[in-house]
mmCIF file with all atom_site columns, C-alpha atoms in Angstrom:
data_model
loop_
_atom_site.group_PDB
_atom_site.id
_atom_site.type_symbol
_atom_site.label_atom_id
_atom_site.label_alt_id
_atom_site.label_comp_id
_atom_site.label_asym_id
_atom_site.label_entity_id
_atom_site.label_seq_id
_atom_site.pdbx_PDB_ins_code
_atom_site.Cartn_x
_atom_site.Cartn_y
_atom_site.Cartn_z
_atom_site.occupancy
_atom_site.B_iso_or_equiv
_atom_site.pdbx_formal_charge
_atom_site.auth_seq_id
_atom_site.auth_comp_id
_atom_site.auth_asym_id
_atom_site.auth_atom_id
_atom_site.pdbx_PDB_model_num
ATOM 1   C CA . MET A 1 1   ? -14.301 19.672  35.318  1.00 53.00 ? 1   MET A CA 1
ATOM 2   C CA . SER A 1 2   ? -17.639 18.917  36.945  1.00 50.00 ? 2   SER A CA 1
ATOM 3   C CA . SER A 1 3   ? -17.968 15.914  39.242  1.00 63.00 ? 3   SER A CA 1
ATOM 4   C CA . THR A 1 4   ? -20.341 13.850  37.072  1.00 86.00 ? 4   THR A CA 1
ATOM 5   C CA . PHE A 1 5   ? -20.116 14.631  33.389  1.00 87.00 ? 5   PHE A CA 1
ATOM 6   C CA . PRO A 1 6   ? -18.100 17.228  31.505  1.00 90.00 ? 6   PRO A CA 1
ATOM 7   C CA . THR A 1 7   ? -19.946 20.273  30.228  1.00 92.00 ? 7   THR A CA 1
ATOM 8   C CA . LYS A 1 8   ? -20.093 21.089  26.534  1.00 91.00 ? 8   LYS A CA 1
ATOM 9   C CA . THR A 1 9   ? -17.268 23.596  26.969  1.00 93.00 ? 9   THR A CA 1
ATOM 10  C CA . GLU A 1 10  ? -15.191 21.045  28.866  1.00 94.00 ? 10  GLU A CA 1
ATOM 11  C CA . GLU A 1 11  ? -15.770 18.377  26.210  1.00 92.00 ? 11  GLU A CA 1
ATOM 12  C CA . ILE A 1 12  ? -14.621 20.746  23.485  1.00 93.00 ? 12  ILE A CA 1
ATOM 13  C CA . ALA A 1 13  ? -11.546 21.635  25.587  1.00 96.00 ? 13  ALA A CA 1
ATOM 14  C CA . ILE A 1 14  ? -10.783 17.915  26.014  1.00 95.00 ? 14  ILE A CA 1
ATOM 15  C CA . LEU A 1 15  ? -10.929 17.460  22.246  1.00 93.00 ? 15  LEU A CA 1
ATOM 16  C CA . GLN A 1 16  ? -8.687  20.499  21.692  1.00 95.00 ? 16  GLN A CA 1
ATOM 17  C CA . THR A 1 17  ? -6.205  19.046  24.189  1.00 96.00 ? 17  THR A CA 1
ATOM 18  C CA . ALA A 1 18  ? -6.348  15.709  22.364  1.00 95.00 ? 18  ALA A CA 1
ATOM 19  C CA . VAL A 1 19  ? -5.525  17.449  19.078  1.00 94.00 ? 19  VAL A CA 1
ATOM 20  C CA . THR A 1 20  ? -2.525  19.120  20.704  1.00 95.00 ? 20  THR A CA 1
ATOM 21  C CA . GLN A 1 21  ? -1.344  15.924  22.392  1.00 96.00 ? 21  GLN A CA 1
ATOM 22  C CA . LEU A 1 22  ? -1.726  13.816  19.262  1.00 94.00 ? 22  LEU A CA 1
ATOM 23  C CA . GLY A 1 23  ? 0.114   16.344  17.129  1.00 93.00 ? 23  GLY A CA 1
ATOM 24  C CA . ARG A 1 24  ? 0.278   16.764  13.377  1.00 91.00 ? 24  ARG A CA 1
ATOM 25  C CA . HIS A 1 25  ? 2.261   13.549  12.820  1.00 93.00 ? 25  HIS A CA 1
ATOM 26  C CA . SER A 1 26  ? -0.143  11.172  14.533  1.00 92.00 ? 26  SER A CA 1
ATOM 27  C CA . TYR A 1 27  ? -2.586  8.932   12.714  1.00 88.00 ? 27  TYR A CA 1
ATOM 28  C CA . CYS A 1 28  ? -5.737  10.799  13.693  1.00 90.00 ? 28  CYS A CA 1
ATOM 29  C CA . GLY A 1 29  ? -4.503  14.158  15.040  1.00 91.00 ? 29  GLY A CA 1
ATOM 30  C CA . PRO A 1 30  ? -4.776  16.020  11.706  1.00 92.00 ? 30  PRO A CA 1
ATOM 31  C CA . TRP A 1 31  ? -8.183  14.462  11.017  1.00 91.00 ? 31  TRP A CA 1
ATOM 32  C CA . LEU A 1 32  ? -9.472  15.341  14.490  1.00 91.00 ? 32  LEU A CA 1
ATOM 33  C CA . GLU A 1 33  ? -8.178  18.886  14.090  1.00 93.00 ? 33  GLU A CA 1
ATOM 34  C CA . SER A 1 34  ? -10.000 19.241  10.743  1.00 91.00 ? 34  SER A CA 1
ATOM 35  C CA . GLN A 1 35  ? -13.224 17.872  12.255  1.00 89.00 ? 35  GLN A CA 1
ATOM 36  C CA . LEU A 1 36  ? -13.058 19.833  15.513  1.00 91.00 ? 36  LEU A CA 1
ATOM 37  C CA . PRO A 1 37  ? -15.063 22.847  14.256  1.00 91.00 ? 37  PRO A CA 1
ATOM 38  C CA . VAL A 1 38  ? -17.910 20.563  13.102  1.00 85.00 ? 38  VAL A CA 1
ATOM 39  C CA . ILE A 1 39  ? -17.809 18.482  16.279  1.00 86.00 ? 39  ILE A CA 1
ATOM 40  C CA . ALA A 1 40  ? -17.722 21.589  18.482  1.00 88.00 ? 40  ALA A CA 1
ATOM 41  C CA . SER A 1 41  ? -20.643 23.082  16.570  1.00 86.00 ? 41  SER A CA 1
ATOM 42  C CA . GLU A 1 42  ? -22.653 19.879  16.943  1.00 82.00 ? 42  GLU A CA 1
ATOM 43  C CA . ILE A 1 43  ? -21.874 19.679  20.662  1.00 85.00 ? 43  ILE A CA 1
ATOM 44  C CA . SER A 1 44  ? -22.887 23.318  21.105  1.00 85.00 ? 44  SER A CA 1
ATOM 45  C CA . SER A 1 45  ? -26.080 22.761  19.118  1.00 82.00 ? 45  SER A CA 1
ATOM 46  C CA . ASP A 1 46  ? -27.043 19.614  21.038  1.00 71.00 ? 46  ASP A CA 1
ATOM 47  C CA . LEU A 1 47  ? -26.748 17.548  17.863  1.00 57.00 ? 47  LEU A CA 1
ATOM 48  C CA . THR A 1 48  ? -25.386 14.028  17.823  1.00 59.00 ? 48  THR A CA 1
ATOM 49  C CA . VAL A 1 49  ? -21.759 13.906  16.778  1.00 51.00 ? 49  VAL A CA 1
ATOM 50  C CA . THR A 1 50  ? -21.536 12.074  13.455  1.00 55.00 ? 50  THR A CA 1
ATOM 51  C CA . ALA A 1 51  ? -17.962 10.842  13.734  1.00 56.00 ? 51  ALA A CA 1
ATOM 52  C CA . ASP A 1 52  ? -18.969 7.180   13.545  1.00 69.00 ? 52  ASP A CA 1
ATOM 53  C CA . PHE A 1 53  ? -16.333 5.379   11.517  1.00 68.00 ? 53  PHE A CA 1
ATOM 54  C CA . ARG A 1 54  ? -18.413 2.227   11.060  1.00 74.00 ? 54  ARG A CA 1
ATOM 55  C CA . ALA A 1 55  ? -21.345 4.235   9.711   1.00 77.00 ? 55  ALA A CA 1
ATOM 56  C CA . ALA A 1 56  ? -19.023 6.186   7.433   1.00 74.00 ? 56  ALA A CA 1
ATOM 57  C CA . ARG A 1 57  ? -17.476 2.947   6.197   1.00 76.00 ? 57  ARG A CA 1
ATOM 58  C CA . ARG A 1 58  ? -20.921 1.411   5.561   1.00 83.00 ? 58  ARG A CA 1
ATOM 59  C CA . GLU A 1 59  ? -21.970 4.536   3.707   1.00 83.00 ? 59  GLU A CA 1
ATOM 60  C CA . SER A 1 60  ? -18.818 4.544   1.581   1.00 83.00 ? 60  SER A CA 1
ATOM 61  C CA . GLU A 1 61  ? -19.265 0.831   0.819   1.00 89.00 ? 61  GLU A CA 1
ATOM 62  C CA . ALA A 1 62  ? -22.879 1.492   -0.190  1.00 91.00 ? 62  ALA A CA 1
ATOM 63  C CA . LEU A 1 63  ? -21.723 4.330   -2.457  1.00 90.00 ? 63  LEU A CA 1
ATOM 64  C CA . ILE A 1 64  ? -19.113 2.071   -4.037  1.00 93.00 ? 64  ILE A CA 1
ATOM 65  C CA . GLU A 1 65  ? -21.703 -0.683  -4.628  1.00 94.00 ? 65  GLU A CA 1
ATOM 66  C CA . ALA A 1 66  ? -24.110 1.836   -6.144  1.00 95.00 ? 66  ALA A CA 1
ATOM 67  C CA . ALA A 1 67  ? -21.339 3.136   -8.397  1.00 95.00 ? 67  ALA A CA 1
ATOM 68  C CA . LYS A 1 68  ? -20.489 -0.423  -9.486  1.00 96.00 ? 68  LYS A CA 1
ATOM 69  C CA . ALA A 1 69  ? -24.148 -1.129  -10.249 1.00 96.00 ? 69  ALA A CA 1
ATOM 70  C CA . ASN A 1 70  ? -24.374 2.129   -12.186 1.00 96.00 ? 70  ASN A CA 1
ATOM 71  C CA . ALA A 1 71  ? -21.209 1.267   -14.107 1.00 96.00 ? 71  ALA A CA 1
ATOM 72  C CA . ALA A 1 72  ? -22.577 -2.212  -14.898 1.00 96.00 ? 72  ALA A CA 1
ATOM 73  C CA . GLU A 1 73  ? -25.794 -0.656  -16.227 1.00 96.00 ? 73  GLU A CA 1
ATOM 74  C CA . ILE A 1 74  ? -23.796 1.800   -18.355 1.00 97.00 ? 74  ILE A CA 1
ATOM 75  C CA . VAL A 1 75  ? -21.731 -1.070  -19.790 1.00 97.00 ? 75  VAL A CA 1
ATOM 76  C CA . ALA A 1 76  ? -24.859 -3.161  -20.450 1.00 97.00 ? 76  ALA A CA 1
ATOM 77  C CA . ARG A 1 77  ? -26.557 -0.208  -22.169 1.00 97.00 ? 77  ARG A CA 1
ATOM 78  C CA . ALA A 1 78  ? -23.430 0.441   -24.257 1.00 97.00 ? 78  ALA A CA 1
ATOM 79  C CA . GLU A 1 79  ? -23.284 -3.229  -25.263 1.00 97.00 ? 79  GLU A CA 1
ATOM 80  C CA . ARG A 1 80  ? -26.982 -3.157  -26.270 1.00 97.00 ? 80  ARG A CA 1
ATOM 81  C CA . ASP A 1 81  ? -26.448 0.045   -28.245 1.00 97.00 ? 81  ASP A CA 1
ATOM 82  C CA . ALA A 1 82  ? -23.346 -1.399  -29.923 1.00 97.00 ? 82  ALA A CA 1
ATOM 83  C CA . ALA A 1 83  ? -25.230 -4.586  -30.867 1.00 97.00 ? 83  ALA A CA 1
ATOM 84  C CA . ARG A 1 84  ? -28.095 -2.523  -32.289 1.00 97.00 ? 84  ARG A CA 1
ATOM 85  C CA . LEU A 1 85  ? -25.713 -0.344  -34.312 1.00 97.00 ? 85  LEU A CA 1
ATOM 86  C CA . ARG A 1 86  ? -23.822 -3.425  -35.523 1.00 97.00 ? 86  ARG A CA 1
ATOM 87  C CA . ASP A 1 87  ? -27.107 -5.035  -36.644 1.00 97.00 ? 87  ASP A CA 1
ATOM 88  C CA . GLU A 1 88  ? -28.141 -1.840  -38.450 1.00 97.00 ? 88  GLU A CA 1
ATOM 89  C CA . ALA A 1 89  ? -24.746 -1.622  -40.166 1.00 97.00 ? 89  ALA A CA 1
ATOM 90  C CA . ASN A 1 90  ? -24.943 -5.291  -41.207 1.00 97.00 ? 90  ASN A CA 1
ATOM 91  C CA . ARG A 1 91  ? -28.425 -4.715  -42.683 1.00 97.00 ? 91  ARG A CA 1
ATOM 92  C CA . GLU A 1 92  ? -27.170 -1.658  -44.572 1.00 97.00 ? 92  GLU A CA 1
ATOM 93  C CA . VAL A 1 93  ? -24.154 -3.565  -45.901 1.00 97.00 ? 93  VAL A CA 1
ATOM 94  C CA . ALA A 1 94  ? -26.416 -6.454  -46.955 1.00 97.00 ? 94  ALA A CA 1
ATOM 95  C CA . GLU A 1 95  ? -28.713 -3.981  -48.748 1.00 97.00 ? 95  GLU A CA 1
ATOM 96  C CA . ILE A 1 96  ? -25.735 -2.355  -50.499 1.00 97.00 ? 96  ILE A CA 1
ATOM 97  C CA . PHE A 1 97  ? -24.491 -5.802  -51.635 1.00 96.00 ? 97  PHE A CA 1
ATOM 98  C CA . ARG A 1 98  ? -28.003 -6.749  -52.813 1.00 97.00 ? 98  ARG A CA 1
ATOM 99  C CA . ALA A 1 99  ? -28.292 -3.510  -54.809 1.00 96.00 ? 99  ALA A CA 1
ATOM 100 C CA . ALA A 1 100 ? -24.786 -3.968  -56.236 1.00 96.00 ? 100 ALA A CA 1
ATOM 101 C CA . ARG A 1 101 ? -25.557 -7.569  -57.298 1.00 96.00 ? 101 ARG A CA 1
ATOM 102 C CA . ALA A 1 102 ? -28.788 -6.425  -58.936 1.00 95.00 ? 102 ALA A CA 1
ATOM 103 C CA . GLN A 1 103 ? -26.926 -3.749  -60.890 1.00 95.00 ? 103 GLN A CA 1
ATOM 104 C CA . LEU A 1 104 ? -24.154 -6.183  -61.837 1.00 94.00 ? 104 LEU A CA 1
ATOM 105 C CA . THR A 1 105 ? -26.758 -8.715  -62.966 1.00 93.00 ? 105 THR A CA 1
ATOM 106 C CA . THR A 1 106 ? -28.453 -6.024  -65.070 1.00 93.00 ? 106 THR A CA 1
ATOM 107 C CA . LEU A 1 107 ? -25.108 -4.971  -66.596 1.00 91.00 ? 107 LEU A CA 1
ATOM 108 C CA . ALA A 1 108 ? -24.104 -8.579  -67.243 1.00 88.00 ? 108 ALA A CA 1
ATOM 109 C CA . SER A 1 109 ? -27.396 -9.292  -68.992 1.00 89.00 ? 109 SER A CA 1
ATOM 110 C CA . ARG A 1 110 ? -26.832 -6.258  -71.255 1.00 86.00 ? 110 ARG A CA 1
ATOM 111 C CA . LEU A 1 111 ? -23.336 -7.467  -72.117 1.00 85.00 ? 111 LEU A CA 1
ATOM 112 C CA . ASP A 1 112 ? -24.646 -10.930 -73.007 1.00 79.00 ? 112 ASP A CA 1
ATOM 113 C CA . ARG A 1 113 ? -26.994 -9.534  -75.647 1.00 72.00 ? 113 ARG A CA 1
#
């Protein structure tokens, strides 16, 4: 290893050693092993490694909040649609009853003659 900072190759080797030392039954060994190709690629490409748990947690919380808001809008829209359909059905039923009463009134007046 160099005297000041590890090289890209040395950093990747350190991570590979960490995967081996942690093993498959550790808390983060399997995760680190699955992420190693991405991390190694980002190190080799001079990109910033994105393994920031706090950022990932914030992002997942934001996704959950957005999903909840979307679900609330879907429920609200369904409730509005249901109310509209219920109102339409009530108007149709009222019209059917009005027409039936009119016919019954007409029939009753014929019977009274």
